[in-house]
Short mmCIF file of N, CA and C in Angstrom, two decimals:
data_model
loop_
_atom_site.label_atom_id
_atom_site.label_comp_id
_atom_site.label_asym_id
_atom_site.label_seq_id
_atom_site.Cartn_x
_atom_site.Cartn_y
_atom_site.Cartn_z
N UNK C 1 0.84 -1.19 0.00
CA UNK C 1 0.00 0.00 0.00
C UNK C 1 0.87 1.24 0.00
N UNK C 2 0.42 2.26 -0.67
CA UNK C 2 1.15 3.53 -0.71
C UNK C 2 0.80 4.35 0.52
N UNK C 3 1.25 3.86 1.66
CA UNK C 3 0.96 4.57 2.90
C UNK C 3 2.21 5.08 3.58
N UNK C 4 3.36 4.91 2.95
CA UNK C 4 4.60 5.45 3.47
C UNK C 4 5.07 4.85 4.78
N UNK C 5 4.74 3.59 5.02
CA UNK C 5 5.12 2.96 6.28
C UNK C 5 6.24 1.92 6.14
N UNK C 6 6.47 1.43 4.95
CA UNK C 6 7.44 0.35 4.77
C UNK C 6 8.87 0.83 4.96
N UNK C 7 9.72 -0.03 5.50
CA UNK C 7 11.15 0.31 5.53
C UNK C 7 11.73 0.13 4.13
N UNK C 8 12.80 0.83 3.86
CA UNK C 8 13.43 0.74 2.55
C UNK C 8 14.92 0.50 2.66
N UNK C 9 15.52 0.10 1.55
CA UNK C 9 16.95 -0.13 1.50
C UNK C 9 17.48 0.32 0.15
N UNK C 10 18.51 1.14 0.19
CA UNK C 10 19.29 1.49 -0.99
C UNK C 10 20.52 0.61 -0.94
N UNK C 11 20.60 -0.39 -1.85
CA UNK C 11 21.67 -1.37 -1.82
C UNK C 11 22.60 -1.13 -3.00
N UNK C 12 23.87 -0.87 -2.71
CA UNK C 12 24.85 -0.49 -3.71
C UNK C 12 25.81 -1.65 -3.99
N UNK C 13 26.04 -1.92 -5.26
CA UNK C 13 26.82 -3.10 -5.63
C UNK C 13 28.32 -2.91 -5.43
N UNK C 14 29.04 -4.05 -5.32
CA UNK C 14 30.50 -3.96 -5.29
C UNK C 14 31.02 -3.55 -6.66
N UNK C 15 32.26 -3.29 -6.73
CA UNK C 15 32.79 -2.88 -8.03
C UNK C 15 34.12 -2.19 -7.90
N UNK C 16 34.20 -1.00 -8.38
CA UNK C 16 33.17 -0.03 -8.73
C UNK C 16 32.44 -0.33 -10.04
N UNK C 17 32.97 -1.26 -10.83
CA UNK C 17 32.30 -1.51 -12.10
C UNK C 17 31.47 -2.78 -12.05
N UNK C 18 30.94 -3.08 -10.87
CA UNK C 18 30.04 -4.23 -10.75
C UNK C 18 28.70 -3.90 -11.39
N UNK C 19 27.74 -4.77 -11.19
CA UNK C 19 26.43 -4.56 -11.80
C UNK C 19 25.38 -5.37 -11.05
N UNK C 20 24.26 -4.73 -10.75
CA UNK C 20 23.10 -5.48 -10.27
C UNK C 20 22.42 -6.08 -11.49
N UNK C 21 22.07 -7.34 -11.39
CA UNK C 21 21.40 -8.03 -12.49
C UNK C 21 20.18 -8.74 -11.95
N UNK C 22 19.22 -9.02 -12.80
CA UNK C 22 18.03 -9.74 -12.33
C UNK C 22 18.36 -11.21 -12.03
N UNK C 23 18.76 -11.45 -10.79
CA UNK C 23 19.10 -12.79 -10.36
C UNK C 23 18.70 -12.93 -8.90
N UNK C 24 18.69 -14.14 -8.41
CA UNK C 24 18.34 -14.38 -7.02
C UNK C 24 19.45 -13.86 -6.11
N UNK C 25 19.06 -13.08 -5.13
CA UNK C 25 19.99 -12.58 -4.11
C UNK C 25 19.37 -12.93 -2.77
N UNK C 26 20.02 -13.82 -2.03
CA UNK C 26 19.45 -14.33 -0.79
C UNK C 26 19.18 -13.21 0.22
N UNK C 27 20.13 -12.30 0.41
CA UNK C 27 19.97 -11.22 1.39
C UNK C 27 18.81 -10.30 1.00
N UNK C 28 18.82 -9.83 -0.24
CA UNK C 28 17.76 -8.91 -0.66
C UNK C 28 16.40 -9.58 -0.68
N UNK C 29 16.35 -10.85 -1.08
CA UNK C 29 15.08 -11.59 -1.07
C UNK C 29 14.54 -11.72 0.36
N UNK C 30 15.43 -11.98 1.29
CA UNK C 30 15.02 -12.06 2.69
C UNK C 30 14.44 -10.73 3.16
N UNK C 31 15.12 -9.63 2.85
CA UNK C 31 14.63 -8.32 3.28
C UNK C 31 13.29 -7.97 2.64
N UNK C 32 13.12 -8.29 1.38
CA UNK C 32 11.83 -8.06 0.71
C UNK C 32 10.74 -8.88 1.39
N UNK C 33 11.06 -10.14 1.74
CA UNK C 33 10.08 -10.99 2.44
C UNK C 33 9.74 -10.46 3.82
N UNK C 34 10.61 -9.64 4.40
CA UNK C 34 10.35 -9.02 5.70
C UNK C 34 9.64 -7.67 5.55
N UNK C 35 9.30 -7.28 4.32
CA UNK C 35 8.53 -6.06 4.11
C UNK C 35 9.33 -4.86 3.63
N UNK C 36 10.64 -5.03 3.40
CA UNK C 36 11.45 -3.92 2.89
C UNK C 36 11.18 -3.68 1.42
N UNK C 37 11.24 -2.43 1.02
CA UNK C 37 11.24 -2.07 -0.39
C UNK C 37 12.71 -1.78 -0.72
N UNK C 38 13.25 -2.53 -1.67
CA UNK C 38 14.67 -2.44 -1.98
C UNK C 38 14.88 -1.85 -3.36
N UNK C 39 15.82 -0.91 -3.44
CA UNK C 39 16.27 -0.41 -4.74
C UNK C 39 17.75 -0.69 -4.84
N UNK C 40 18.16 -1.25 -5.97
CA UNK C 40 19.55 -1.63 -6.19
C UNK C 40 19.98 -1.04 -7.53
N UNK C 41 20.41 0.22 -7.53
CA UNK C 41 20.69 0.90 -8.80
C UNK C 41 22.05 0.52 -9.39
N UNK C 42 22.13 0.65 -10.68
CA UNK C 42 23.41 0.54 -11.38
C UNK C 42 23.89 1.97 -11.63
N UNK C 43 24.58 2.50 -10.65
CA UNK C 43 25.08 3.88 -10.72
C UNK C 43 26.16 3.97 -11.79
N UNK C 44 26.48 5.21 -12.18
CA UNK C 44 27.50 5.35 -13.23
C UNK C 44 28.78 4.65 -12.80
N UNK C 45 29.39 4.00 -13.78
CA UNK C 45 30.56 3.17 -13.52
C UNK C 45 30.22 1.68 -13.57
N UNK C 46 28.93 1.35 -13.60
CA UNK C 46 28.50 -0.05 -13.63
C UNK C 46 28.72 -0.66 -15.01
N UNK C 47 28.97 -1.96 -15.02
CA UNK C 47 29.08 -2.70 -16.28
C UNK C 47 27.70 -2.86 -16.90
N UNK C 48 27.70 -3.24 -18.18
CA UNK C 48 26.47 -3.62 -18.84
C UNK C 48 25.81 -2.52 -19.65
N UNK C 49 26.39 -1.32 -19.65
CA UNK C 49 25.80 -0.20 -20.37
C UNK C 49 26.79 0.42 -21.35
N UNK C 50 27.84 -0.32 -21.67
CA UNK C 50 28.88 0.15 -22.58
C UNK C 50 30.07 0.71 -21.83
N UNK C 51 31.19 0.76 -22.52
CA UNK C 51 32.44 1.18 -21.92
C UNK C 51 32.40 2.64 -21.46
N UNK C 52 31.74 3.52 -22.24
CA UNK C 52 31.68 4.93 -21.85
C UNK C 52 31.00 5.09 -20.49
N UNK C 53 29.91 4.36 -20.28
CA UNK C 53 29.19 4.43 -19.00
C UNK C 53 30.05 3.86 -17.88
N UNK C 54 30.73 2.75 -18.16
CA UNK C 54 31.57 2.11 -17.14
C UNK C 54 32.73 3.02 -16.73
N UNK C 55 33.19 3.85 -17.63
CA UNK C 55 34.32 4.73 -17.33
C UNK C 55 33.90 6.06 -16.70
N UNK C 56 32.61 6.30 -16.53
CA UNK C 56 32.15 7.60 -16.03
C UNK C 56 32.62 7.94 -14.62
N UNK C 57 32.91 6.93 -13.82
CA UNK C 57 33.38 7.26 -12.46
C UNK C 57 34.89 7.11 -12.30
N UNK C 58 35.60 6.91 -13.39
CA UNK C 58 37.06 6.88 -13.30
C UNK C 58 37.55 8.25 -12.85
N UNK C 59 38.41 8.26 -11.84
CA UNK C 59 38.93 9.48 -11.21
C UNK C 59 37.80 10.31 -10.60
N UNK C 60 36.69 9.66 -10.29
CA UNK C 60 35.54 10.37 -9.73
C UNK C 60 34.75 9.51 -8.75
N UNK C 61 35.41 8.57 -8.08
CA UNK C 61 34.69 7.78 -7.08
C UNK C 61 34.03 8.73 -6.09
N UNK C 62 32.80 8.46 -5.75
CA UNK C 62 32.11 9.30 -4.78
C UNK C 62 31.68 10.64 -5.35
N UNK C 63 31.65 10.78 -6.66
CA UNK C 63 31.21 12.01 -7.32
C UNK C 63 29.86 11.78 -7.99
N UNK C 64 29.89 11.56 -9.30
CA UNK C 64 28.65 11.32 -10.05
C UNK C 64 27.92 10.08 -9.60
N UNK C 65 28.66 9.04 -9.22
CA UNK C 65 28.02 7.81 -8.74
C UNK C 65 27.27 8.05 -7.43
N UNK C 66 27.80 8.93 -6.60
CA UNK C 66 27.12 9.28 -5.36
C UNK C 66 25.84 10.06 -5.65
N UNK C 67 25.89 10.96 -6.63
CA UNK C 67 24.67 11.68 -7.03
C UNK C 67 23.62 10.71 -7.57
N UNK C 68 24.07 9.69 -8.30
CA UNK C 68 23.14 8.67 -8.79
C UNK C 68 22.50 7.92 -7.63
N UNK C 69 23.27 7.61 -6.60
CA UNK C 69 22.72 6.94 -5.42
C UNK C 69 21.68 7.84 -4.75
N UNK C 70 21.96 9.14 -4.69
CA UNK C 70 20.99 10.09 -4.13
C UNK C 70 19.71 10.12 -4.95
N UNK C 71 19.83 10.06 -6.27
CA UNK C 71 18.65 10.04 -7.14
C UNK C 71 17.85 8.75 -6.94
N UNK C 72 18.55 7.64 -6.71
CA UNK C 72 17.87 6.36 -6.45
C UNK C 72 17.08 6.45 -5.14
N UNK C 73 17.67 7.08 -4.12
CA UNK C 73 16.96 7.28 -2.86
C UNK C 73 15.69 8.10 -3.11
N UNK C 74 15.81 9.19 -3.84
CA UNK C 74 14.65 10.04 -4.12
C UNK C 74 13.57 9.25 -4.85
N UNK C 75 13.96 8.44 -5.82
CA UNK C 75 13.00 7.60 -6.55
C UNK C 75 12.30 6.65 -5.59
N UNK C 76 13.06 6.07 -4.67
CA UNK C 76 12.51 5.13 -3.70
C UNK C 76 11.44 5.78 -2.83
N UNK C 77 11.73 6.95 -2.31
CA UNK C 77 10.78 7.56 -1.37
C UNK C 77 9.64 8.29 -2.08
N UNK C 78 9.83 8.70 -3.32
CA UNK C 78 8.75 9.39 -4.04
C UNK C 78 7.60 8.46 -4.41
N UNK C 79 7.84 7.15 -4.37
CA UNK C 79 6.77 6.20 -4.68
C UNK C 79 5.73 6.11 -3.59
N UNK C 80 5.99 6.73 -2.45
CA UNK C 80 5.09 6.81 -1.31
C UNK C 80 4.80 5.46 -0.65
N UNK C 81 5.62 4.46 -0.92
CA UNK C 81 5.51 3.19 -0.22
C UNK C 81 6.35 3.20 1.05
N UNK C 82 7.43 3.98 1.02
CA UNK C 82 8.49 3.91 2.01
C UNK C 82 8.48 5.11 2.93
N UNK C 83 8.74 4.86 4.20
CA UNK C 83 8.93 5.92 5.18
C UNK C 83 10.36 6.43 5.02
N UNK C 84 10.57 7.69 4.61
CA UNK C 84 11.93 8.20 4.38
C UNK C 84 12.84 8.10 5.60
N UNK C 85 12.28 8.05 6.79
CA UNK C 85 13.09 7.95 8.00
C UNK C 85 13.46 6.50 8.33
N UNK C 86 12.96 5.57 7.52
CA UNK C 86 13.24 4.16 7.76
C UNK C 86 13.93 3.52 6.55
N UNK C 87 14.81 4.29 5.93
CA UNK C 87 15.56 3.80 4.77
C UNK C 87 17.02 3.63 5.17
N UNK C 88 17.54 2.44 4.93
CA UNK C 88 18.95 2.19 5.16
C UNK C 88 19.71 2.22 3.86
N UNK C 89 21.02 2.33 3.96
CA UNK C 89 21.90 2.29 2.79
C UNK C 89 23.04 1.34 3.11
N UNK C 90 23.42 0.53 2.14
CA UNK C 90 24.50 -0.41 2.40
C UNK C 90 25.04 -1.03 1.15
N UNK C 91 26.10 -1.82 1.34
CA UNK C 91 26.70 -2.54 0.24
C UNK C 91 27.98 -3.22 0.64
N UNK C 92 28.48 -4.04 -0.28
CA UNK C 92 29.74 -4.75 -0.12
C UNK C 92 30.83 -4.03 -0.91
N UNK C 93 32.05 -4.04 -0.43
CA UNK C 93 33.18 -3.49 -1.17
C UNK C 93 32.94 -2.04 -1.57
N UNK C 94 32.97 -1.80 -2.86
CA UNK C 94 32.72 -0.44 -3.35
C UNK C 94 31.34 0.05 -2.93
N UNK C 95 30.36 -0.84 -2.88
CA UNK C 95 29.03 -0.46 -2.42
C UNK C 95 29.04 0.00 -0.97
N UNK C 96 29.86 -0.67 -0.14
CA UNK C 96 30.01 -0.25 1.25
C UNK C 96 30.69 1.11 1.36
N UNK C 97 31.68 1.32 0.51
CA UNK C 97 32.37 2.61 0.44
C UNK C 97 31.38 3.71 0.09
N UNK C 98 30.59 3.48 -0.97
CA UNK C 98 29.64 4.49 -1.42
C UNK C 98 28.52 4.70 -0.39
N UNK C 99 28.14 3.64 0.34
CA UNK C 99 27.14 3.77 1.39
C UNK C 99 27.61 4.71 2.49
N UNK C 100 28.88 4.57 2.89
CA UNK C 100 29.43 5.48 3.91
C UNK C 100 29.40 6.92 3.43
N UNK C 101 29.84 7.14 2.19
CA UNK C 101 29.82 8.51 1.66
C UNK C 101 28.39 9.04 1.55
N UNK C 102 27.45 8.18 1.17
CA UNK C 102 26.06 8.61 1.05
C UNK C 102 25.53 9.12 2.39
N UNK C 103 25.86 8.40 3.45
CA UNK C 103 25.39 8.80 4.79
C UNK C 103 26.06 10.08 5.26
N UNK C 104 27.25 10.37 4.75
CA UNK C 104 28.00 11.53 5.18
C UNK C 104 27.76 12.76 4.31
N UNK C 105 27.56 12.55 3.02
CA UNK C 105 27.55 13.69 2.10
C UNK C 105 26.19 14.01 1.49
N UNK C 106 25.27 13.06 1.49
CA UNK C 106 23.94 13.34 0.93
C UNK C 106 23.03 13.89 2.03
N UNK C 107 22.20 14.81 1.68
CA UNK C 107 21.24 15.37 2.65
C UNK C 107 20.02 14.45 2.72
N UNK C 108 20.25 13.27 3.28
CA UNK C 108 19.23 12.22 3.32
C UNK C 108 19.16 11.68 4.75
N UNK C 109 17.96 11.50 5.29
CA UNK C 109 17.83 11.00 6.66
C UNK C 109 17.90 9.48 6.75
N UNK C 110 19.02 8.88 6.35
CA UNK C 110 19.13 7.43 6.42
C UNK C 110 18.94 6.96 7.86
N UNK C 111 18.28 5.81 8.00
CA UNK C 111 18.05 5.24 9.32
C UNK C 111 19.18 4.35 9.78
N UNK C 112 19.97 3.84 8.83
CA UNK C 112 21.08 2.95 9.16
C UNK C 112 22.02 2.87 7.96
N UNK C 113 23.28 2.53 8.25
CA UNK C 113 24.30 2.34 7.22
C UNK C 113 25.01 1.03 7.49
N UNK C 114 25.23 0.25 6.43
CA UNK C 114 26.01 -0.98 6.54
C UNK C 114 27.08 -0.96 5.46
N UNK C 115 28.33 -1.03 5.88
CA UNK C 115 29.46 -1.08 4.95
C UNK C 115 30.22 -2.37 5.22
N UNK C 116 30.20 -3.26 4.23
CA UNK C 116 30.87 -4.55 4.38
C UNK C 116 32.09 -4.55 3.45
N UNK C 117 33.25 -4.43 4.05
CA UNK C 117 34.49 -4.47 3.28
C UNK C 117 34.73 -3.24 2.42
N UNK C 118 34.07 -2.15 2.73
CA UNK C 118 34.25 -0.93 1.94
C UNK C 118 35.47 -0.15 2.38
N UNK C 119 36.28 0.33 1.43
CA UNK C 119 37.43 1.14 1.83
C UNK C 119 36.99 2.44 2.48
N UNK C 120 37.70 2.84 3.51
CA UNK C 120 37.36 4.08 4.21
C UNK C 120 38.38 5.18 4.00
N UNK C 121 39.58 4.81 3.56
CA UNK C 121 40.62 5.80 3.34
C UNK C 121 41.31 5.47 2.02
N UNK C 122 41.05 6.26 0.98
CA UNK C 122 41.59 5.96 -0.34
C UNK C 122 43.10 6.17 -0.42
N UNK C 123 43.62 7.08 0.39
CA UNK C 123 45.07 7.29 0.41
C UNK C 123 45.75 6.03 0.93
N UNK C 124 45.27 5.52 2.05
CA UNK C 124 45.83 4.29 2.61
C UNK C 124 45.63 3.12 1.66
N UNK C 125 44.46 3.03 1.04
CA UNK C 125 44.19 1.97 0.08
C UNK C 125 45.22 1.98 -1.04
N UNK C 126 45.47 3.17 -1.60
CA UNK C 126 46.41 3.28 -2.72
C UNK C 126 47.84 2.95 -2.30
N UNK C 127 48.20 3.32 -1.09
CA UNK C 127 49.58 3.10 -0.65
C UNK C 127 49.85 1.69 -0.14
N UNK C 128 48.81 0.97 0.24
CA UNK C 128 49.03 -0.36 0.83
C UNK C 128 48.43 -1.49 0.01
N UNK C 129 47.83 -1.18 -1.12
CA UNK C 129 47.18 -2.22 -1.90
C UNK C 129 48.22 -3.17 -2.48
N UNK C 130 47.78 -4.37 -2.79
CA UNK C 130 48.68 -5.35 -3.41
C UNK C 130 49.23 -4.78 -4.72
N UNK C 131 50.45 -5.10 -5.02
CA UNK C 131 51.11 -4.55 -6.22
C UNK C 131 50.38 -4.92 -7.50
N UNK C 132 49.73 -6.08 -7.54
CA UNK C 132 49.03 -6.48 -8.75
C UNK C 132 47.75 -5.66 -8.98
N UNK C 133 47.34 -4.90 -7.98
CA UNK C 133 46.15 -4.05 -8.12
C UNK C 133 46.50 -2.58 -8.35
N UNK C 134 47.78 -2.25 -8.33
CA UNK C 134 48.20 -0.85 -8.50
C UNK C 134 47.66 -0.23 -9.79
N UNK C 135 47.84 -0.93 -10.91
CA UNK C 135 47.40 -0.35 -12.19
C UNK C 135 45.89 -0.19 -12.23
N UNK C 136 45.16 -1.14 -11.67
CA UNK C 136 43.70 -1.04 -11.62
C UNK C 136 43.29 0.19 -10.82
N UNK C 137 43.85 0.35 -9.64
CA UNK C 137 43.49 1.48 -8.79
C UNK C 137 43.91 2.81 -9.43
N UNK C 138 45.04 2.81 -10.10
CA UNK C 138 45.47 4.03 -10.79
C UNK C 138 44.50 4.39 -11.91
N UNK C 139 44.01 3.40 -12.65
CA UNK C 139 43.02 3.67 -13.70
C UNK C 139 41.73 4.20 -13.10
N UNK C 140 41.35 3.64 -11.97
CA UNK C 140 40.08 4.02 -11.35
C UNK C 140 40.12 5.39 -10.68
N UNK C 141 41.22 5.70 -9.97
CA UNK C 141 41.27 6.95 -9.20
C UNK C 141 42.50 7.80 -9.42
N UNK C 142 43.48 7.29 -10.16
CA UNK C 142 44.72 8.04 -10.33
C UNK C 142 45.68 7.73 -9.21
N UNK C 143 46.68 8.58 -9.06
CA UNK C 143 47.67 8.40 -8.00
C UNK C 143 47.41 9.41 -6.90
N UNK C 144 47.48 8.98 -5.65
CA UNK C 144 47.18 9.92 -4.56
C UNK C 144 48.13 11.11 -4.52
N UNK C 145 49.38 10.92 -4.95
CA UNK C 145 50.33 12.03 -4.95
C UNK C 145 50.00 13.06 -6.02
N UNK C 146 49.34 12.62 -7.11
CA UNK C 146 49.00 13.54 -8.19
C UNK C 146 47.82 14.43 -7.84
N UNK C 147 46.89 13.92 -7.03
CA UNK C 147 45.71 14.70 -6.65
C UNK C 147 45.31 14.36 -5.21
N UNK C 148 46.14 14.77 -4.23
CA UNK C 148 45.85 14.40 -2.84
C UNK C 148 44.52 14.96 -2.33
N UNK C 149 44.11 16.12 -2.83
CA UNK C 149 42.84 16.71 -2.38
C UNK C 149 41.66 15.83 -2.79
N UNK C 150 41.71 15.26 -3.99
CA UNK C 150 40.63 14.39 -4.44
C UNK C 150 40.56 13.14 -3.58
N UNK C 151 41.72 12.52 -3.33
CA UNK C 151 41.74 11.30 -2.52
C UNK C 151 41.23 11.58 -1.10
N UNK C 152 41.59 12.72 -0.56
CA UNK C 152 41.12 13.07 0.78
C UNK C 152 39.62 13.33 0.77
N UNK C 153 39.14 14.10 -0.20
CA UNK C 153 37.72 14.44 -0.28
C UNK C 153 36.85 13.21 -0.47
N UNK C 154 37.33 12.22 -1.20
CA UNK C 154 36.52 11.04 -1.52
C UNK C 154 36.73 9.90 -0.54
N UNK C 155 37.44 10.14 0.55
CA UNK C 155 37.65 9.12 1.59
C UNK C 155 36.63 9.30 2.70
N UNK C 156 35.82 8.29 2.98
CA UNK C 156 34.83 8.41 4.06
C UNK C 156 35.43 8.81 5.41
N UNK C 157 36.66 8.43 5.68
CA UNK C 157 37.27 8.76 6.97
C UNK C 157 37.37 10.28 7.14
N UNK C 158 37.50 11.01 6.05
CA UNK C 158 37.60 12.47 6.10
C UNK C 158 36.34 13.09 6.69
N UNK C 159 35.21 12.48 6.43
CA UNK C 159 33.91 13.05 6.80
C UNK C 159 33.27 12.33 7.98
N UNK C 160 34.05 11.59 8.75
CA UNK C 160 33.49 10.78 9.82
C UNK C 160 32.73 11.63 10.84
N UNK C 161 33.09 12.89 11.02
CA UNK C 161 32.38 13.74 11.97
C UNK C 161 30.95 14.04 11.51
N UNK C 162 30.65 13.83 10.24
CA UNK C 162 29.29 14.04 9.72
C UNK C 162 28.40 12.82 9.93
N UNK C 163 28.98 11.71 10.31
CA UNK C 163 28.24 10.46 10.39
C UNK C 163 27.44 10.42 11.69
N UNK C 164 26.16 10.70 11.59
CA UNK C 164 25.27 10.71 12.75
C UNK C 164 24.31 9.51 12.75
N UNK C 165 24.36 8.74 11.70
CA UNK C 165 23.46 7.61 11.50
C UNK C 165 24.05 6.35 12.14
N UNK C 166 23.23 5.49 12.77
CA UNK C 166 23.75 4.21 13.25
C UNK C 166 24.43 3.46 12.11
N UNK C 167 25.67 3.03 12.35
CA UNK C 167 26.50 2.49 11.28
C UNK C 167 27.14 1.18 11.72
N UNK C 168 27.13 0.22 10.80
CA UNK C 168 27.82 -1.05 10.99
C UNK C 168 28.89 -1.16 9.92
N UNK C 169 30.15 -1.25 10.32
CA UNK C 169 31.27 -1.41 9.40
C UNK C 169 31.88 -2.78 9.68
N UNK C 170 31.89 -3.65 8.69
CA UNK C 170 32.48 -4.98 8.82
C UNK C 170 33.69 -5.06 7.91
N UNK C 171 34.82 -5.47 8.46
CA UNK C 171 36.06 -5.59 7.70
C UNK C 171 36.73 -6.90 8.10
N UNK C 172 37.65 -7.34 7.24
CA UNK C 172 38.52 -8.45 7.62
C UNK C 172 38.08 -9.81 7.24
#
């Protein structure tokens, strides 16, 4: 019913070039069976829409893709099924990273945040990542020494003082 009482979830995929596809997802199916309305957007940078779309968030993690996540939240609550104060945001890996930024940088009253394995400090990630991932990370975000302000701005740890929402961070 469109009575604005249901809890909602904005679920962000791992990646950054991952993709939500129409397939069985045990966690999301369980939440839907418990009455949640779930939206799982393919924000810019996702696979499946051509190389140009997949490259849109290169050197822009937490930029346009974060705005897309905000638009997905707006779409979710405008349907009038969901109580805007009962919407959580979460994800695995890159989705967990983007969930933390969403709770810190979007003007959205999220009720909860779940980040599972999401990087919290891009500078540390770039400096300590496995050597076989260096080129991948450089393609995705560049080098932290070349644009330290961008790496700092796009690191959730930078904005931790803005995090007022109950948050679960799982790592390791």
